[in-house]
PDB file of C-alpha atoms and ligand atoms in Angstrom:
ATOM      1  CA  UNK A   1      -9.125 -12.000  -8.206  1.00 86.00           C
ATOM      2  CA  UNK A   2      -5.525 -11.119  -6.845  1.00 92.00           C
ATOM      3  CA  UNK A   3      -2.965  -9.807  -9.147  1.00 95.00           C
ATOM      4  CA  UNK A   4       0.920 -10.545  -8.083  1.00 96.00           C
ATOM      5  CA  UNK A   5       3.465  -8.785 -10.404  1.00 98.00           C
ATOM      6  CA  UNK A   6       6.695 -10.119  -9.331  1.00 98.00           C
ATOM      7  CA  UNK A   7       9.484  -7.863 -10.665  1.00 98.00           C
ATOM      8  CA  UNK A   8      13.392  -9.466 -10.464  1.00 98.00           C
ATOM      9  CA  UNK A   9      16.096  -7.050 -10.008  1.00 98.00           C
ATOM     10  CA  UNK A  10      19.010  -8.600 -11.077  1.00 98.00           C
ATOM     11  CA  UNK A  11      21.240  -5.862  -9.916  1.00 98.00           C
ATOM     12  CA  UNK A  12      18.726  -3.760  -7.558  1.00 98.00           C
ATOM     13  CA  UNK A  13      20.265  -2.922  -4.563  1.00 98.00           C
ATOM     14  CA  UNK A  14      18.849  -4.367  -1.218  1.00 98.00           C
ATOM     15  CA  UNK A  15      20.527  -1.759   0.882  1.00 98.00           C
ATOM     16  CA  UNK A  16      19.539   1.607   1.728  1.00 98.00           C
ATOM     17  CA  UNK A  17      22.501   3.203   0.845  1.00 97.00           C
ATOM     18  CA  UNK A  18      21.652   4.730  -2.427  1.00 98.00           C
ATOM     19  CA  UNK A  19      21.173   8.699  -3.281  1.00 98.00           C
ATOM     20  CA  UNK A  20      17.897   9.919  -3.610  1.00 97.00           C
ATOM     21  CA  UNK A  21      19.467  12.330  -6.321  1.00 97.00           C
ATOM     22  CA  UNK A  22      21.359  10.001  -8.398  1.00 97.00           C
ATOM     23  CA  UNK A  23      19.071   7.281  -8.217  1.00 97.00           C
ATOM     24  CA  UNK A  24      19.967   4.641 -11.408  1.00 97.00           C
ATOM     25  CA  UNK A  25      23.669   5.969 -11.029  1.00 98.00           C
ATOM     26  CA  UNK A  26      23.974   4.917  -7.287  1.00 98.00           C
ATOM     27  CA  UNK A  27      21.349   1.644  -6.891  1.00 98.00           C
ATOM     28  CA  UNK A  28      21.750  -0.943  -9.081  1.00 98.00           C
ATOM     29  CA  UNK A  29      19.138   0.981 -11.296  1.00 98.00           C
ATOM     30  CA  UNK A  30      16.140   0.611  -8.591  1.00 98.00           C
ATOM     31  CA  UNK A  31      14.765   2.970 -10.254  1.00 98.00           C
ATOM     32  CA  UNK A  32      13.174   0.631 -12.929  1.00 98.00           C
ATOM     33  CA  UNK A  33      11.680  -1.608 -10.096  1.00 98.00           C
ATOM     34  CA  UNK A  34      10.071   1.680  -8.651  1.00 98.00           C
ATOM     35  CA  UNK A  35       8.225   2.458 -11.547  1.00 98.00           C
ATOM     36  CA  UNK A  36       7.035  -0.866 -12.254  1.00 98.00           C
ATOM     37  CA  UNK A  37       5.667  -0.538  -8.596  1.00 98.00           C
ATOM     38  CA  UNK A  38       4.052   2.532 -10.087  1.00 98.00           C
ATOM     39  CA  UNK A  39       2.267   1.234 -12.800  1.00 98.00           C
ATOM     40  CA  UNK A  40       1.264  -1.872 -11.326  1.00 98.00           C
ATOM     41  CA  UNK A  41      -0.575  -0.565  -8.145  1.00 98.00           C
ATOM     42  CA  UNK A  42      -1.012   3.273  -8.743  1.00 97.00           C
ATOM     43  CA  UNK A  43      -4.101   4.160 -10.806  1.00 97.00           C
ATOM     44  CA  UNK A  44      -5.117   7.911 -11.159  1.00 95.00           C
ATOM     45  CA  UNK A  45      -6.336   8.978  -7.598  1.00 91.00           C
ATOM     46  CA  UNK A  46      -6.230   5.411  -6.168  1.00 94.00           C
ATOM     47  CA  UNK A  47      -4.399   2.339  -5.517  1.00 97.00           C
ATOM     48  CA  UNK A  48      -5.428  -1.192  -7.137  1.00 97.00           C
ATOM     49  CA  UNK A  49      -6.349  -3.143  -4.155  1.00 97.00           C
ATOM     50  CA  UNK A  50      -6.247  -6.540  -5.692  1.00 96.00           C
ATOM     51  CA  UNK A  51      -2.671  -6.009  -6.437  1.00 97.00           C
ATOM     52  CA  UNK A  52       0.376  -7.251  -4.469  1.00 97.00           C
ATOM     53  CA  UNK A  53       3.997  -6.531  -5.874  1.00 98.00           C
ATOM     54  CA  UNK A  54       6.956  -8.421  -5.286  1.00 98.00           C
ATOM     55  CA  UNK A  55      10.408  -6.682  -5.930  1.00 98.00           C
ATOM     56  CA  UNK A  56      13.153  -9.260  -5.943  1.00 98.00           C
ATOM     57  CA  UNK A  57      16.548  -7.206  -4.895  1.00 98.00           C
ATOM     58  CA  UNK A  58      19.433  -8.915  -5.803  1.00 98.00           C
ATOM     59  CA  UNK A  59      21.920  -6.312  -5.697  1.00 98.00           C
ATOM     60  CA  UNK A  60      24.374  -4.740  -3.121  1.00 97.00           C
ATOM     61  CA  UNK A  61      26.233  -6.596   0.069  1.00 96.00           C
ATOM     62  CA  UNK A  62      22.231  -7.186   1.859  1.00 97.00           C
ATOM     63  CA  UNK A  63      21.236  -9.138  -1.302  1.00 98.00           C
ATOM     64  CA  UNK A  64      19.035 -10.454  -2.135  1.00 98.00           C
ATOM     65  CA  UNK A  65      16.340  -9.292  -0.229  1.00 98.00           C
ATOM     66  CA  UNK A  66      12.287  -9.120  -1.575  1.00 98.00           C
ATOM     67  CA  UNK A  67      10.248  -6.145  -0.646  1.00 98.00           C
ATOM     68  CA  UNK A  68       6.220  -7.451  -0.670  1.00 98.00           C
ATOM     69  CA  UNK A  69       3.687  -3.900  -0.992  1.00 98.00           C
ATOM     70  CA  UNK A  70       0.484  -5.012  -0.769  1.00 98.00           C
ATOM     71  CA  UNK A  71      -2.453  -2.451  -2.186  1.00 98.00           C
ATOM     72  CA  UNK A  72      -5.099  -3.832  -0.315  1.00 97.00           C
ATOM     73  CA  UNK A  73      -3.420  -2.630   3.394  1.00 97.00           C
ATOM     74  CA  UNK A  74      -0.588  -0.095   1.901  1.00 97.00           C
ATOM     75  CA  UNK A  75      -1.369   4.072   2.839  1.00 93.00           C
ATOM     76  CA  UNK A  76       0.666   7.070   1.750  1.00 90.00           C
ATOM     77  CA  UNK A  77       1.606   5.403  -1.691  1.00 94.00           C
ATOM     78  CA  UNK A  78       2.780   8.540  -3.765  1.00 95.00           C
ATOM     79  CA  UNK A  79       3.507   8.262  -7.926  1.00 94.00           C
ATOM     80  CA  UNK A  80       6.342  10.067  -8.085  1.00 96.00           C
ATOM     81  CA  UNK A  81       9.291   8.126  -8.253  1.00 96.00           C
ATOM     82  CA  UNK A  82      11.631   9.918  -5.131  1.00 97.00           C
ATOM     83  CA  UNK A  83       8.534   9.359  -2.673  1.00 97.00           C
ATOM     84  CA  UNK A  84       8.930   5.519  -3.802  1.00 98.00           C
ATOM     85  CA  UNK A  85      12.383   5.510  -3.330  1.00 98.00           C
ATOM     86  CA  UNK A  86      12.196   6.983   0.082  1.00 98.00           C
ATOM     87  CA  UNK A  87       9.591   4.272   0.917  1.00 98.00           C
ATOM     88  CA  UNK A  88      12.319   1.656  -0.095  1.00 98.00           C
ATOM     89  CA  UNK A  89      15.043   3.075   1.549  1.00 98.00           C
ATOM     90  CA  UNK A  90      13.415   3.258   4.613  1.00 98.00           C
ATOM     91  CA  UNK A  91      12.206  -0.389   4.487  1.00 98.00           C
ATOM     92  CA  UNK A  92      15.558  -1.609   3.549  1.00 98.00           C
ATOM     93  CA  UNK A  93      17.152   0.344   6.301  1.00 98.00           C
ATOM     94  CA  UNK A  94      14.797  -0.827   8.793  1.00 97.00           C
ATOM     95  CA  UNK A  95      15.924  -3.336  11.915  1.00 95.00           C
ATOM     96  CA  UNK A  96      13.865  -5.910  11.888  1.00 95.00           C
ATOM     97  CA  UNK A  97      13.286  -8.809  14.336  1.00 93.00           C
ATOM     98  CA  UNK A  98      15.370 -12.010  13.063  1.00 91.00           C
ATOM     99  CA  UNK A  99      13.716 -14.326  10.921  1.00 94.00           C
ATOM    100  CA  UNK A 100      14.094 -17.083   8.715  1.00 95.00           C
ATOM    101  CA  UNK A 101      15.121 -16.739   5.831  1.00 96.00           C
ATOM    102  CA  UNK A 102      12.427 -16.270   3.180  1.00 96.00           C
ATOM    103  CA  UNK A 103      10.109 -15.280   6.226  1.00 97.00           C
ATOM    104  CA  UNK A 104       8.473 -12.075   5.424  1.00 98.00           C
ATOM    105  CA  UNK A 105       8.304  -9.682   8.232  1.00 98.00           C
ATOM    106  CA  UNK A 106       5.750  -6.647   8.067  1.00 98.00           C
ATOM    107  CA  UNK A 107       7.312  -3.495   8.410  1.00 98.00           C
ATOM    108  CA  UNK A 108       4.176  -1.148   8.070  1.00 97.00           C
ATOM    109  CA  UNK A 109       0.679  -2.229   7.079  1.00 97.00           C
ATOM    110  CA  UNK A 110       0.800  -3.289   3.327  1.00 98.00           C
ATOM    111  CA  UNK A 111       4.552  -3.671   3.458  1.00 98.00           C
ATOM    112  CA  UNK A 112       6.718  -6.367   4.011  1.00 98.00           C
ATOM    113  CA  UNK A 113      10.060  -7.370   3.981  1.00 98.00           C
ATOM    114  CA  UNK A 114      12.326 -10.974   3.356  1.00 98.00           C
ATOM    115  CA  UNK A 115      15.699 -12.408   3.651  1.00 98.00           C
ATOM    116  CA  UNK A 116      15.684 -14.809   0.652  1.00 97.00           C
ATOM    117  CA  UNK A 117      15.150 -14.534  -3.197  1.00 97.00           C
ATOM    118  CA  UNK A 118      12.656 -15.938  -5.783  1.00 97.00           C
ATOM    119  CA  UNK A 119      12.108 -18.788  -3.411  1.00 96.00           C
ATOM    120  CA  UNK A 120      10.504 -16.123  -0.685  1.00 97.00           C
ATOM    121  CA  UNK A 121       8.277 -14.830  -3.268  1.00 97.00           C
ATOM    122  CA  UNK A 122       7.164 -19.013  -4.111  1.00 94.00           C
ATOM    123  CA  UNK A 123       6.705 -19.589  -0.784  1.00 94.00           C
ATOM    124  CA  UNK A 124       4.618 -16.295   0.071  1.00 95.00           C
ATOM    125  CA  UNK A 125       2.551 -17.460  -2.860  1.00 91.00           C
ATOM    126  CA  UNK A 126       1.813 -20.944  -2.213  1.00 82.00           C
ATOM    127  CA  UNK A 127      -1.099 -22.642  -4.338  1.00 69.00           C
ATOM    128  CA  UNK A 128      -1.483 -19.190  -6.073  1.00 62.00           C
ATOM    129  CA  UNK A 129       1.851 -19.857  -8.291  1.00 58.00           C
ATOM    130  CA  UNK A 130      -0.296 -22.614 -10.633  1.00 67.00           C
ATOM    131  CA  UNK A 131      -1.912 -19.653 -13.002  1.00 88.00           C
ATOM    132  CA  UNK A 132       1.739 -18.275 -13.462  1.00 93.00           C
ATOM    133  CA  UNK A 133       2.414 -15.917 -16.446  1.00 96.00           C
ATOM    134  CA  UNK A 134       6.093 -14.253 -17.069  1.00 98.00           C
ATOM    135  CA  UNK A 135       6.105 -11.545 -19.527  1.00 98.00           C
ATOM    136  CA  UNK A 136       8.899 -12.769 -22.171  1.00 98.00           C
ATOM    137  CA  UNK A 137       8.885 -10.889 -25.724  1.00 97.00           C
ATOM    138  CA  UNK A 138       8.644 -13.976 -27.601  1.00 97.00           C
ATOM    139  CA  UNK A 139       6.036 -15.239 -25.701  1.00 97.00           C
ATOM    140  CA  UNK A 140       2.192 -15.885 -26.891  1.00 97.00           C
ATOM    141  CA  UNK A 141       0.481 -13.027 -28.070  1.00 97.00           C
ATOM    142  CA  UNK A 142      -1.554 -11.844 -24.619  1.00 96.00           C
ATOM    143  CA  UNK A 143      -4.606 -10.948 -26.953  1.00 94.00           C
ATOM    144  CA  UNK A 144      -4.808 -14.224 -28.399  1.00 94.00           C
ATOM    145  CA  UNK A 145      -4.873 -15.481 -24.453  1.00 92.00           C
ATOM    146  CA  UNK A 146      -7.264 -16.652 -22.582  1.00 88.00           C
ATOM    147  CA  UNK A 147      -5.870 -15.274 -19.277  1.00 83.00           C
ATOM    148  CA  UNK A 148      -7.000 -16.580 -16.205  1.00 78.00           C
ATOM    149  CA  UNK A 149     -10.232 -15.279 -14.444  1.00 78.00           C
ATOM    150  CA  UNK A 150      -8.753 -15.775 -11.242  1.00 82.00           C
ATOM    151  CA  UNK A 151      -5.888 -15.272  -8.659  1.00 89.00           C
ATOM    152  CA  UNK A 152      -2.989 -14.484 -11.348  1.00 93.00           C
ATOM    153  CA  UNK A 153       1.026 -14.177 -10.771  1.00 94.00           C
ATOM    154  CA  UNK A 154       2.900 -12.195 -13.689  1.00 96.00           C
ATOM    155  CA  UNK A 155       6.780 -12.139 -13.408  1.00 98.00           C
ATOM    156  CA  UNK A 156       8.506  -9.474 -14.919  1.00 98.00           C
ATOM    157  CA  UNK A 157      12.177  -9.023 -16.089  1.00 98.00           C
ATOM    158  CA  UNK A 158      14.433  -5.747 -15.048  1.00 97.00           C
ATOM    159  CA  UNK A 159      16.154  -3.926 -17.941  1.00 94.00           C
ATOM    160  CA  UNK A 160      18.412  -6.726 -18.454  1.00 96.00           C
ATOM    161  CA  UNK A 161      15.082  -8.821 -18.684  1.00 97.00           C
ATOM    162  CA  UNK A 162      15.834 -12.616 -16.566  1.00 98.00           C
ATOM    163  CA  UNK A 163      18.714 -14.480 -16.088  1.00 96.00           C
ATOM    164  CA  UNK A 164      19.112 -17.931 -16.614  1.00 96.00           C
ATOM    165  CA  UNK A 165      18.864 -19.434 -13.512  1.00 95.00           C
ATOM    166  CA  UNK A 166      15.625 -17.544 -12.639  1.00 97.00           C
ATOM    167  CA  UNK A 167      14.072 -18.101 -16.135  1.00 97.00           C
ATOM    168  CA  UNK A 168      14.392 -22.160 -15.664  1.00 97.00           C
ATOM    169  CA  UNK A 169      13.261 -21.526 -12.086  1.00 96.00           C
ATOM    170  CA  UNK A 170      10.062 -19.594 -13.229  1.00 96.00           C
ATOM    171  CA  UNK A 171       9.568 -22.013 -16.190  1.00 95.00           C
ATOM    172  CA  UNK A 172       9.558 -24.953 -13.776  1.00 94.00           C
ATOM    173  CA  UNK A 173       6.873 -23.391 -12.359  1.00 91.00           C
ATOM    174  CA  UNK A 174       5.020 -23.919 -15.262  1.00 92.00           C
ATOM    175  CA  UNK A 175       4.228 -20.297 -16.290  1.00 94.00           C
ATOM    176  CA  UNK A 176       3.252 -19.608 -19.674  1.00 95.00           C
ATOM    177  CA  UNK A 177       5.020 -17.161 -21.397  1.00 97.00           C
ATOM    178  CA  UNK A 178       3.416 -14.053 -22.889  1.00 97.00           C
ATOM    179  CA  UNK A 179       4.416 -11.491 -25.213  1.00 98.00           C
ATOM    180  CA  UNK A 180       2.312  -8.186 -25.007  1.00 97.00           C
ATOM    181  CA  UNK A 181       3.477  -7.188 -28.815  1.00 97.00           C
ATOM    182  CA  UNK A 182       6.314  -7.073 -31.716  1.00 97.00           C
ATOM    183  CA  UNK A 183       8.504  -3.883 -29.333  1.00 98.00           C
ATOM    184  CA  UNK A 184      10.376  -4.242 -26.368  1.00 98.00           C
ATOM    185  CA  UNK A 185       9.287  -2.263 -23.747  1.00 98.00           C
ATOM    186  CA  UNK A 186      10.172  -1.430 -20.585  1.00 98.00           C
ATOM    187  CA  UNK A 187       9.281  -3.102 -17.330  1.00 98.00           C
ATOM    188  CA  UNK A 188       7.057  -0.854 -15.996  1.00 98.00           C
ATOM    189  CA  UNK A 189       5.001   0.184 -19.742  1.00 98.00           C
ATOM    190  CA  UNK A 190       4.664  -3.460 -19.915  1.00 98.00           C
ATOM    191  CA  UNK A 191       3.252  -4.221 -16.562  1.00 98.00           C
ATOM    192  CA  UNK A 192       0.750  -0.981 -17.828  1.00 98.00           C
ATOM    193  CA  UNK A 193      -0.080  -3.044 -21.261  1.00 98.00           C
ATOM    194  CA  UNK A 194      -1.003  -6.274 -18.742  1.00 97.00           C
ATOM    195  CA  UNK A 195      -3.076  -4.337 -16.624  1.00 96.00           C
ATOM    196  CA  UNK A 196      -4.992  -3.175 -19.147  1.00 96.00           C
ATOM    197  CA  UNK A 197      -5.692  -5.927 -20.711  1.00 95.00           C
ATOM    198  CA  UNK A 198      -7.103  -7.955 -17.260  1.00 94.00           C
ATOM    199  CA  UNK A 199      -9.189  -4.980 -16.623  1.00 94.00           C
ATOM    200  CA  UNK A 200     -10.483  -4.460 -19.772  1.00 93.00           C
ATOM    201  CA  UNK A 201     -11.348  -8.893 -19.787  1.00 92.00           C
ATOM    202  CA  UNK A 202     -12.799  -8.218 -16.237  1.00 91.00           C
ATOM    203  CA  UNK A 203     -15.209  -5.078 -17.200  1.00 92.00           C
ATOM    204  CA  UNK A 204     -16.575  -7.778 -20.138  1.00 90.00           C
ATOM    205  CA  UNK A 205     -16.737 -10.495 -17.790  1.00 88.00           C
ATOM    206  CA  UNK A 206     -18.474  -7.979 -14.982  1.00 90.00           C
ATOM    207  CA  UNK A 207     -21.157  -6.636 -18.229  1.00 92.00           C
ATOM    208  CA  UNK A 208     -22.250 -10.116 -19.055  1.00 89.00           C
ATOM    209  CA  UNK A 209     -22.276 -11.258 -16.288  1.00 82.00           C
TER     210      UNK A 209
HETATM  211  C1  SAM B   1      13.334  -3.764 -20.884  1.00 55.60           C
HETATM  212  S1  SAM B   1      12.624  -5.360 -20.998  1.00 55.60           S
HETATM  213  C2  SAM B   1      14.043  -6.429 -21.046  1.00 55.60           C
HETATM  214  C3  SAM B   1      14.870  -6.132 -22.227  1.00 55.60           C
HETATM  215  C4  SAM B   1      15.567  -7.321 -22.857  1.00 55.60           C
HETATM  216  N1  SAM B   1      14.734  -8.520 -22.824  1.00 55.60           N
HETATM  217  C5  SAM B   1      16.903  -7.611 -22.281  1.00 55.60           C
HETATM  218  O1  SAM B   1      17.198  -8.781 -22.066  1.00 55.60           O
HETATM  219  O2  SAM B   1      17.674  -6.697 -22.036  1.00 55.60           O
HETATM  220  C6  SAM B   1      12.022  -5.623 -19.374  1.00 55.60           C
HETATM  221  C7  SAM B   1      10.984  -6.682 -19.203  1.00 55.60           C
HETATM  222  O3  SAM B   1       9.700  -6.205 -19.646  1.00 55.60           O
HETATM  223  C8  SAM B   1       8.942  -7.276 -20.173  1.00 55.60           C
HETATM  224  N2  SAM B   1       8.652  -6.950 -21.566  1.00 55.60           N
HETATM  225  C9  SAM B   1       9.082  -5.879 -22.273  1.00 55.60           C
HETATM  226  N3  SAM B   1       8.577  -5.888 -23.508  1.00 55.60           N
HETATM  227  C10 SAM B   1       7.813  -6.990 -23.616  1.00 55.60           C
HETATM  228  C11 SAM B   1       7.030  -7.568 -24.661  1.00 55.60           C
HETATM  229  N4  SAM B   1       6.931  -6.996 -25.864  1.00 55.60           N
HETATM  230  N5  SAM B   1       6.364  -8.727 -24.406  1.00 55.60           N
HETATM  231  C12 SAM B   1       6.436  -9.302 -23.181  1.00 55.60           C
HETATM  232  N6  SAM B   1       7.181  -8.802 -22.163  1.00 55.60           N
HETATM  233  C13 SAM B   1       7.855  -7.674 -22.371  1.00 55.60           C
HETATM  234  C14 SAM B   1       9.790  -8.548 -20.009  1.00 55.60           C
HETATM  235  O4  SAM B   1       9.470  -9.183 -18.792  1.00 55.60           O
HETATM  236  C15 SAM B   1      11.201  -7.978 -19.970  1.00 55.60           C
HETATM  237  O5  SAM B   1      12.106  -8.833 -19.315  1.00 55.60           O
END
């Protein structure tokens, strides 16, 4: 089973030129997308290689761009959250051959870059966008869910949570929304709560089996 968190960035900057010390003063707050890369595909001493996360930049004069990391291929993945910024500005800074737009185009094994917004990350994820959840605070209770036991795509709001047009977008998608309890959290600590909760379904599943 493949996990795809799909963060949107409604202000995350798809350029490069941000400062590594003034990181949420100087990039659209990229800073929240980075630590929502963290939690959803950095466990302690390892990476979650069934996990692929989309960050949806739509911030700065490059916008919007989509950064795909996938944990199955990516190396040299570090927690902290300037090593993950480096990362991103180097992939946003990158020339890359032309392409069309919502093509992704690899820039080192595990990550990938694409012209285009939402609709790159749809078209990356063809058939798997049926069993589509997006984490809303008003949505259905997770632990009265029965989440999928397959391929899953979660999309997650920034800390202005979604706007309007990508909210209809995602709910024409048919994605059910879930609520992972009564607090607000941030992106990132709620990506954390999700995870959880599949692998905790998954090691019941895998015991009786
Ligand atoms: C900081 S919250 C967004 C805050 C607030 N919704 C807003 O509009 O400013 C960031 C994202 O985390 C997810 N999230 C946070 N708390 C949640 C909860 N209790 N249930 C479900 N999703 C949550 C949602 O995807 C939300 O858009």
């Amino acid at each position: 089973m493949t996990r795809r968190f799909v963060v949107i960035g409604q202000q995350a900057t798809a350029s490069p030129d941000f400062s590594l010390l003034d990181l949420p003063g100087t990039s659209g707050r990229l800073d929240v997308l980075l630590r929502c890369v963290r939690a959803a595909l950095l466990v302690s001493h390892g990476l979650r290689r069934d996990t692929i996360v989309y960050l949806v930049l739509q911030g700065g004069p490059d916008a919007p761009r989509v950064l795909r990391l996938d944990g199955n291929d990516i190396r040299f993945v570090r927690p902290d959250e300037r090593s993950l910024a480096l990362l991103v500005q180097k992939a946003l800074g990158r020339e890359l051959p032309p392409a069309e737009r919502n093509a992704f185009v690899t820039i080192r094994p595990g990550l990938a870059r694409a012209t285009g917004d939402l609709e790159a990350v749809l078209a990356d994820l063809g058939p798997h966008a049926v069993t589509a959840y997006v984490l809303e605070e008003d949505g259905r209770d997770v632990r009265a869910l029965a989440l999928a036991d397959r391929d899953v795509v979660v999309f997650v709001g920034d800390n202005h949570g979604f706007d309007p047009a990508t909210r209809a977008r995602i709910e024409l998608l048919g994605a059910t929304a879930v609520g992972i309890g009564p607090i607000s959290l941030h992106a990132d600590d709620a990506i954390t709560v999700v995870c959880n909760e599949l692998d905790r379904r998954r090691a019941t599943r895998e015991a009786t089996a």
